[in-house]
JSON list of C-alpha atoms in Angstrom, two decimals:
[
{"chain": "A", "resi": 26, "resn": "MET", "atom": "CA", "xyz": [-5.98, 6.52, 38.27]},
{"chain": "A", "resi": 27, "resn": "LYS", "atom": "CA", "xyz": [-9.29, 5.84, 40.05]},
{"chain": "A", "resi": 28, "resn": "VAL", "atom": "CA", "xyz": [-9.57, 9.45, 41.18]},
{"chain": "A", "resi": 29, "resn": "LEU", "atom": "CA", "xyz": [-8.98, 10.61, 37.62]},
{"chain": "A", "resi": 30, "resn": "GLU", "atom": "CA", "xyz": [-11.61, 8.23, 36.24]},
{"chain": "A", "resi": 31, "resn": "GLU", "atom": "CA", "xyz": [-14.14, 9.30, 38.90]},
{"chain": "A", "resi": 32, "resn": "CYS", "atom": "CA", "xyz": [-13.61, 12.98, 38.07]},
{"chain": "A", "resi": 33, "resn": "LEU", "atom": "CA", "xyz": [-14.02, 12.22, 34.37]},
{"chain": "A", "resi": 34, "resn": "LYS", "atom": "CA", "xyz": [-17.24, 10.25, 34.90]},
{"chain": "A", "resi": 35, "resn": "GLU", "atom": "CA", "xyz": [-18.76, 13.27, 36.64]},
{"chain": "A", "resi": 36, "resn": "THR", "atom": "CA", "xyz": [-18.46, 15.19, 33.37]},
{"chain": "A", "resi": 37, "resn": "SER", "atom": "CA", "xyz": [-20.02, 14.78, 29.97]},
{"chain": "A", "resi": 38, "resn": "LEU", "atom": "CA", "xyz": [-16.61, 15.15, 28.32]},
{"chain": "A", "resi": 39, "resn": "LYS", "atom": "CA", "xyz": [-15.66, 12.56, 25.71]},
{"chain": "A", "resi": 40, "resn": "TYR", "atom": "CA", "xyz": [-12.18, 11.23, 26.32]},
{"chain": "A", "resi": 41, "resn": "GLU", "atom": "CA", "xyz": [-9.66, 8.43, 25.90]},
{"chain": "A", "resi": 42, "resn": "LEU", "atom": "CA", "xyz": [-7.34, 7.19, 28.66]},
{"chain": "A", "resi": 43, "resn": "ASN", "atom": "CA", "xyz": [-3.94, 5.71, 27.95]},
{"chain": "A", "resi": 44, "resn": "GLY", "atom": "CA", "xyz": [-1.55, 3.72, 30.12]},
{"chain": "A", "resi": 45, "resn": "TRP", "atom": "CA", "xyz": [0.35, 6.76, 31.35]},
{"chain": "A", "resi": 46, "resn": "GLY", "atom": "CA", "xyz": [-2.70, 8.19, 33.12]},
{"chain": "A", "resi": 47, "resn": "GLU", "atom": "CA", "xyz": [-3.07, 10.65, 30.29]},
{"chain": "A", "resi": 48, "resn": "VAL", "atom": "CA", "xyz": [-6.45, 11.88, 29.11]},
{"chain": "A", "resi": 49, "resn": "LYS", "atom": "CA", "xyz": [-7.06, 12.97, 25.56]},
{"chain": "A", "resi": 50, "resn": "PHE", "atom": "CA", "xyz": [-10.32, 14.76, 24.98]},
{"chain": "A", "resi": 51, "resn": "THR", "atom": "CA", "xyz": [-12.00, 13.71, 21.76]},
{"chain": "A", "resi": 52, "resn": "GLY", "atom": "CA", "xyz": [-14.06, 15.97, 19.58]},
{"chain": "A", "resi": 53, "resn": "GLN", "atom": "CA", "xyz": [-14.43, 19.59, 20.62]},
{"chain": "A", "resi": 54, "resn": "PRO", "atom": "CA", "xyz": [-14.70, 19.66, 24.42]},
{"chain": "A", "resi": 55, "resn": "ASP", "atom": "CA", "xyz": [-16.61, 22.51, 26.02]},
{"chain": "A", "resi": 56, "resn": "ILE", "atom": "CA", "xyz": [-13.97, 24.82, 27.52]},
{"chain": "A", "resi": 57, "resn": "THR", "atom": "CA", "xyz": [-16.15, 25.59, 30.56]},
{"chain": "A", "resi": 58, "resn": "GLU", "atom": "CA", "xyz": [-16.50, 21.91, 31.36]},
{"chain": "A", "resi": 59, "resn": "VAL", "atom": "CA", "xyz": [-12.77, 21.34, 30.83]},
{"chain": "A", "resi": 60, "resn": "ASN", "atom": "CA", "xyz": [-12.05, 24.13, 33.33]},
{"chain": "A", "resi": 61, "resn": "GLU", "atom": "CA", "xyz": [-14.51, 22.62, 35.82]},
{"chain": "A", "resi": 62, "resn": "PHE", "atom": "CA", "xyz": [-12.74, 19.28, 35.38]},
{"chain": "A", "resi": 63, "resn": "LYS", "atom": "CA", "xyz": [-9.36, 20.93, 36.07]},
{"chain": "A", "resi": 64, "resn": "ASN", "atom": "CA", "xyz": [-10.80, 22.52, 39.22]},
{"chain": "A", "resi": 65, "resn": "LYS", "atom": "CA", "xyz": [-12.02, 19.10, 40.45]},
{"chain": "A", "resi": 66, "resn": "LEU", "atom": "CA", "xyz": [-8.48, 17.76, 40.07]},
{"chain": "A", "resi": 67, "resn": "GLN", "atom": "CA", "xyz": [-6.96, 20.42, 42.30]},
{"chain": "A", "resi": 68, "resn": "GLY", "atom": "CA", "xyz": [-5.86, 18.93, 45.59]},
{"chain": "A", "resi": 69, "resn": "THR", "atom": "CA", "xyz": [-5.82, 15.37, 44.24]},
{"chain": "A", "resi": 70, "resn": "GLY", "atom": "CA", "xyz": [-2.15, 15.37, 43.25]},
{"chain": "A", "resi": 71, "resn": "ILE", "atom": "CA", "xyz": [-3.17, 15.08, 39.61]},
{"chain": "A", "resi": 72, "resn": "TYR", "atom": "CA", "xyz": [-2.23, 17.92, 37.33]},
{"chain": "A", "resi": 73, "resn": "VAL", "atom": "CA", "xyz": [-3.02, 18.92, 33.79]},
{"chain": "A", "resi": 74, "resn": "ILE", "atom": "CA", "xyz": [-0.21, 19.10, 31.25]},
{"chain": "A", "resi": 75, "resn": "GLU", "atom": "CA", "xyz": [-1.17, 21.08, 28.19]},
{"chain": "A", "resi": 76, "resn": "ASP", "atom": "CA", "xyz": [2.24, 21.69, 26.62]},
{"chain": "A", "resi": 77, "resn": "PRO", "atom": "CA", "xyz": [3.44, 18.56, 24.77]},
{"chain": "A", "resi": 78, "resn": "ARG", "atom": "CA", "xyz": [7.00, 19.22, 25.93]},
{"chain": "A", "resi": 79, "resn": "ASN", "atom": "CA", "xyz": [5.87, 19.15, 29.56]},
{"chain": "A", "resi": 80, "resn": "GLU", "atom": "CA", "xyz": [4.16, 15.86, 28.79]},
{"chain": "A", "resi": 81, "resn": "LEU", "atom": "CA", "xyz": [7.44, 14.50, 27.44]},
{"chain": "A", "resi": 82, "resn": "ILE", "atom": "CA", "xyz": [9.31, 15.72, 30.54]},
{"chain": "A", "resi": 83, "resn": "GLN", "atom": "CA", "xyz": [6.82, 13.86, 32.72]},
{"chain": "A", "resi": 84, "resn": "ARG", "atom": "CA", "xyz": [7.18, 10.72, 30.60]},
{"chain": "A", "resi": 85, "resn": "ILE", "atom": "CA", "xyz": [10.98, 10.94, 30.98]},
{"chain": "A", "resi": 86, "resn": "LYS", "atom": "CA", "xyz": [10.60, 11.21, 34.76]},
{"chain": "A", "resi": 87, "resn": "ASP", "atom": "CA", "xyz": [8.11, 8.33, 34.88]},
{"chain": "A", "resi": 88, "resn": "THR", "atom": "CA", "xyz": [10.33, 6.13, 32.70]},
{"chain": "A", "resi": 89, "resn": "ILE", "atom": "CA", "xyz": [13.36, 6.79, 34.89]},
{"chain": "A", "resi": 90, "resn": "SER", "atom": "CA", "xyz": [11.35, 5.99, 38.01]},
{"chain": "A", "resi": 91, "resn": "GLU", "atom": "CA", "xyz": [10.07, 2.81, 36.37]},
{"chain": "A", "resi": 92, "resn": "MET", "atom": "CA", "xyz": [13.59, 1.74, 35.45]},
{"chain": "A", "resi": 93, "resn": "ILE", "atom": "CA", "xyz": [14.92, 2.32, 38.95]},
{"chain": "A", "resi": 94, "resn": "LEU", "atom": "CA", "xyz": [12.03, 0.50, 40.63]},
{"chain": "A", "resi": 95, "resn": "LEU", "atom": "CA", "xyz": [11.72, -2.44, 38.25]},
{"chain": "A", "resi": 96, "resn": "HIS", "atom": "CA", "xyz": [15.28, -3.34, 37.37]},
{"chain": "A", "resi": 97, "resn": "ASP", "atom": "CA", "xyz": [17.54, -5.02, 39.89]},
{"chain": "A", "resi": 98, "resn": "ASN", "atom": "CA", "xyz": [21.16, -4.13, 39.28]},
{"chain": "A", "resi": 99, "resn": "PHE", "atom": "CA", "xyz": [20.32, -0.81, 37.69]},
{"chain": "A", "resi": 100, "resn": "LYS", "atom": "CA", "xyz": [23.72, -0.82, 35.92]},
{"chain": "A", "resi": 101, "resn": "SER", "atom": "CA", "xyz": [22.70, -3.65, 33.62]},
{"chain": "A", "resi": 102, "resn": "LYS", "atom": "CA", "xyz": [21.14, -1.23, 31.13]},
{"chain": "A", "resi": 103, "resn": "LYS", "atom": "CA", "xyz": [22.20, 2.31, 30.36]},
{"chain": "A", "resi": 104, "resn": "ILE", "atom": "CA", "xyz": [19.60, 4.97, 31.07]},
{"chain": "A", "resi": 105, "resn": "SER", "atom": "CA", "xyz": [20.17, 6.51, 27.64]},
{"chain": "A", "resi": 106, "resn": "THR", "atom": "CA", "xyz": [19.36, 3.22, 25.91]},
{"chain": "A", "resi": 107, "resn": "TYR", "atom": "CA", "xyz": [16.34, 2.59, 28.12]},
{"chain": "A", "resi": 108, "resn": "LEU", "atom": "CA", "xyz": [14.86, 6.06, 27.52]},
{"chain": "A", "resi": 109, "resn": "THR", "atom": "CA", "xyz": [15.48, 5.88, 23.78]},
{"chain": "A", "resi": 110, "resn": "GLU", "atom": "CA", "xyz": [13.79, 2.48, 23.51]},
{"chain": "A", "resi": 111, "resn": "LYS", "atom": "CA", "xyz": [10.81, 3.42, 25.69]},
{"chain": "A", "resi": 112, "resn": "LEU", "atom": "CA", "xyz": [10.13, 6.92, 24.36]},
{"chain": "A", "resi": 113, "resn": "ASN", "atom": "CA", "xyz": [11.26, 6.61, 20.73]},
{"chain": "A", "resi": 114, "resn": "TYR", "atom": "CA", "xyz": [13.32, 9.81, 20.72]},
{"chain": "A", "resi": 115, "resn": "SER", "atom": "CA", "xyz": [17.07, 10.24, 20.49]},
{"chain": "A", "resi": 116, "resn": "TYR", "atom": "CA", "xyz": [18.78, 10.60, 23.84]},
{"chain": "A", "resi": 117, "resn": "SER", "atom": "CA", "xyz": [20.33, 13.92, 22.80]},
{"chain": "A", "resi": 118, "resn": "TYR", "atom": "CA", "xyz": [16.85, 15.34, 22.11]},
{"chain": "A", "resi": 119, "resn": "LEU", "atom": "CA", "xyz": [15.44, 14.01, 25.40]},
{"chain": "A", "resi": 120, "resn": "SER", "atom": "CA", "xyz": [18.43, 15.34, 27.31]},
{"chain": "A", "resi": 121, "resn": "LYS", "atom": "CA", "xyz": [18.19, 18.79, 25.70]},
{"chain": "A", "resi": 122, "resn": "ILE", "atom": "CA", "xyz": [14.44, 19.17, 26.33]},
{"chain": "A", "resi": 123, "resn": "PHE", "atom": "CA", "xyz": [14.73, 17.83, 29.88]},
{"chain": "A", "resi": 124, "resn": "SER", "atom": "CA", "xyz": [17.51, 20.20, 30.91]},
{"chain": "A", "resi": 125, "resn": "GLU", "atom": "CA", "xyz": [15.87, 23.20, 29.22]},
{"chain": "A", "resi": 126, "resn": "TYR", "atom": "CA", "xyz": [12.67, 22.74, 31.20]},
{"chain": "A", "resi": 127, "resn": "THR", "atom": "CA", "xyz": [13.92, 21.37, 34.52]},
{"chain": "A", "resi": 128, "resn": "HIS", "atom": "CA", "xyz": [17.29, 23.17, 34.72]},
{"chain": "A", "resi": 129, "resn": "TYR", "atom": "CA", "xyz": [19.06, 19.96, 35.64]},
{"chain": "A", "resi": 130, "resn": "SER", "atom": "CA", "xyz": [20.30, 17.02, 33.63]},
{"chain": "A", "resi": 131, "resn": "ILE", "atom": "CA", "xyz": [18.74, 13.61, 33.24]},
{"chain": "A", "resi": 132, "resn": "GLU", "atom": "CA", "xyz": [21.78, 12.21, 35.07]},
{"chain": "A", "resi": 133, "resn": "GLN", "atom": "CA", "xyz": [21.15, 14.52, 38.04]},
{"chain": "A", "resi": 134, "resn": "PHE", "atom": "CA", "xyz": [17.50, 13.45, 38.10]},
{"chain": "A", "resi": 135, "resn": "VAL", "atom": "CA", "xyz": [18.53, 9.78, 38.02]},
{"chain": "A", "resi": 136, "resn": "ILE", "atom": "CA", "xyz": [20.76, 10.35, 41.06]},
{"chain": "A", "resi": 137, "resn": "LEU", "atom": "CA", "xyz": [17.92, 12.08, 42.93]},
{"chain": "A", "resi": 138, "resn": "LYS", "atom": "CA", "xyz": [15.52, 9.21, 42.16]},
{"chain": "A", "resi": 139, "resn": "LYS", "atom": "CA", "xyz": [18.10, 6.59, 43.12]},
{"chain": "A", "resi": 140, "resn": "ILE", "atom": "CA", "xyz": [18.74, 8.33, 46.43]},
{"chain": "A", "resi": 141, "resn": "ASP", "atom": "CA", "xyz": [14.97, 8.57, 47.07]},
{"chain": "A", "resi": 142, "resn": "TYR", "atom": "CA", "xyz": [14.68, 4.84, 46.43]},
{"chain": "A", "resi": 143, "resn": "ALA", "atom": "CA", "xyz": [17.73, 4.17, 48.61]},
{"chain": "A", "resi": 144, "resn": "LYS", "atom": "CA", "xyz": [16.01, 6.06, 51.45]},
{"chain": "A", "resi": 145, "resn": "LYS", "atom": "CA", "xyz": [12.95, 3.87, 51.06]},
{"chain": "A", "resi": 146, "resn": "LEU", "atom": "CA", "xyz": [15.05, 0.69, 51.07]},
{"chain": "A", "resi": 147, "resn": "ILE", "atom": "CA", "xyz": [17.07, 1.85, 54.07]},
{"chain": "A", "resi": 148, "resn": "LEU", "atom": "CA", "xyz": [13.89, 2.55, 56.04]},
{"chain": "A", "resi": 149, "resn": "GLU", "atom": "CA", "xyz": [12.45, -0.86, 55.14]},
{"chain": "A", "resi": 150, "resn": "ASN", "atom": "CA", "xyz": [15.58, -2.29, 56.82]},
{"chain": "A", "resi": 151, "resn": "LYS", "atom": "CA", "xyz": [15.43, -5.54, 54.80]},
{"chain": "A", "resi": 152, "resn": "LEU", "atom": "CA", "xyz": [18.59, -5.09, 52.72]},
{"chain": "A", "resi": 153, "resn": "SER", "atom": "CA", "xyz": [22.14, -4.26, 53.71]},
{"chain": "A", "resi": 154, "resn": "LEU", "atom": "CA", "xyz": [23.82, -1.17, 52.27]},
{"chain": "A", "resi": 155, "resn": "THR", "atom": "CA", "xyz": [25.88, -3.50, 50.10]},
{"chain": "A", "resi": 156, "resn": "GLN", "atom": "CA", "xyz": [22.70, -5.04, 48.66]},
{"chain": "A", "resi": 157, "resn": "ILE", "atom": "CA", "xyz": [21.11, -1.61, 48.17]},
{"chain": "A", "resi": 158, "resn": "SER", "atom": "CA", "xyz": [24.18, -0.25, 46.40]},
{"chain": "A", "resi": 159, "resn": "TYR", "atom": "CA", "xyz": [24.23, -3.29, 44.09]},
{"chain": "A", "resi": 160, "resn": "LYS", "atom": "CA", "xyz": [20.49, -3.06, 43.42]},
{"chain": "A", "resi": 161, "resn": "LEU", "atom": "CA", "xyz": [20.83, 0.60, 42.43]},
{"chain": "A", "resi": 162, "resn": "GLY", "atom": "CA", "xyz": [23.88, 0.01, 40.25]},
{"chain": "A", "resi": 163, "resn": "TYR", "atom": "CA", "xyz": [26.53, 1.63, 42.42]},
{"chain": "A", "resi": 164, "resn": "SER", "atom": "CA", "xyz": [30.06, 0.27, 42.18]},
{"chain": "A", "resi": 165, "resn": "SER", "atom": "CA", "xyz": [30.41, 0.19, 45.97]},
{"chain": "A", "resi": 166, "resn": "VAL", "atom": "CA", "xyz": [28.80, 1.17, 49.26]},
{"chain": "A", "resi": 167, "resn": "ALA", "atom": "CA", "xyz": [31.27, 4.07, 49.37]},
{"chain": "A", "resi": 168, "resn": "HIS", "atom": "CA", "xyz": [29.94, 5.40, 46.05]},
{"chain": "A", "resi": 169, "resn": "LEU", "atom": "CA", "xyz": [26.32, 5.15, 47.27]},
{"chain": "A", "resi": 170, "resn": "SER", "atom": "CA", "xyz": [27.27, 6.81, 50.57]},
{"chain": "A", "resi": 171, "resn": "GLN", "atom": "CA", "xyz": [29.08, 9.62, 48.76]},
{"chain": "A", "resi": 172, "resn": "GLN", "atom": "CA", "xyz": [26.08, 10.42, 46.53]},
{"chain": "A", "resi": 173, "resn": "PHE", "atom": "CA", "xyz": [23.67, 9.98, 49.44]},
{"chain": "A", "resi": 174, "resn": "LYS", "atom": "CA", "xyz": [25.61, 12.48, 51.55]},
{"chain": "A", "resi": 175, "resn": "LYS", "atom": "CA", "xyz": [26.01, 14.91, 48.65]},
{"chain": "A", "resi": 176, "resn": "THR", "atom": "CA", "xyz": [22.24, 14.79, 48.01]},
{"chain": "A", "resi": 177, "resn": "THR", "atom": "CA", "xyz": [20.86, 14.69, 51.57]},
{"chain": "A", "resi": 178, "resn": "GLY", "atom": "CA", "xyz": [23.69, 16.04, 53.70]},
{"chain": "A", "resi": 179, "resn": "LEU", "atom": "CA", "xyz": [23.67, 12.78, 55.70]},
{"chain": "A", "resi": 180, "resn": "THR", "atom": "CA", "xyz": [25.29, 9.40, 55.43]},
{"chain": "A", "resi": 181, "resn": "PRO", "atom": "CA", "xyz": [22.87, 6.49, 54.95]},
{"chain": "A", "resi": 182, "resn": "THR", "atom": "CA", "xyz": [23.54, 5.28, 58.51]},
{"chain": "A", "resi": 183, "resn": "THR", "atom": "CA", "xyz": [22.95, 8.72, 60.02]},
{"chain": "A", "resi": 184, "resn": "PHE", "atom": "CA", "xyz": [19.75, 9.06, 57.99]},
{"chain": "A", "resi": 185, "resn": "TYR", "atom": "CA", "xyz": [18.49, 5.70, 59.30]},
{"chain": "A", "resi": 186, "resn": "ASN", "atom": "CA", "xyz": [19.42, 6.53, 62.92]},
{"chain": "A", "resi": 187, "resn": "ILE", "atom": "CA", "xyz": [17.65, 9.91, 62.81]},
{"chain": "A", "resi": 188, "resn": "ILE", "atom": "CA", "xyz": [14.46, 8.37, 61.45]},
{"chain": "A", "resi": 189, "resn": "GLU", "atom": "CA", "xyz": [14.57, 5.57, 64.04]},
{"chain": "A", "resi": 190, "resn": "LYS", "atom": "CA", "xyz": [15.01, 8.09, 66.89]},
{"chain": "A", "resi": 191, "resn": "ARG", "atom": "CA", "xyz": [11.99, 10.06, 65.65]},
{"chain": "A", "resi": 192, "resn": "LYS", "atom": "CA", "xyz": [9.87, 6.91, 65.79]},
{"chain": "A", "resi": 193, "resn": "GLN", "atom": "CA", "xyz": [10.58, 6.47, 69.51]}
]
């Protein structure tokens, strides 16, 4: 967010920032200056979303990531309910738009994000696989291991051992 604000301050563009890291230009921004601003953002990991549907896709992804990171026992709330409450759209609409633009379902994205988070937790080596599977809402370690292997090609233990060997 700081990088974004610094790039914006270097311009004379009038804008509003919201909590999602989104910028809305107010008034009639000079197209040349907007393009210069976009060029400054290249290489920062920040990108410009001009299609409102792409913005919604990003908000869906951010909301899913937020839910996975912030809620222990991920199972306690259904993703469909969480997305509907947070984004104020029906789940069927969100699901349709998401799959049209990403070519995979919200459920597949949730699995990918959960496995990414599981990798992080495994590497931190503070929680057992049982605790990780519970935290991420899996019914068992076997279920986590099955999805982990399907997604990464490795079991969680093999993944951990490979990373540890690389550190040596």
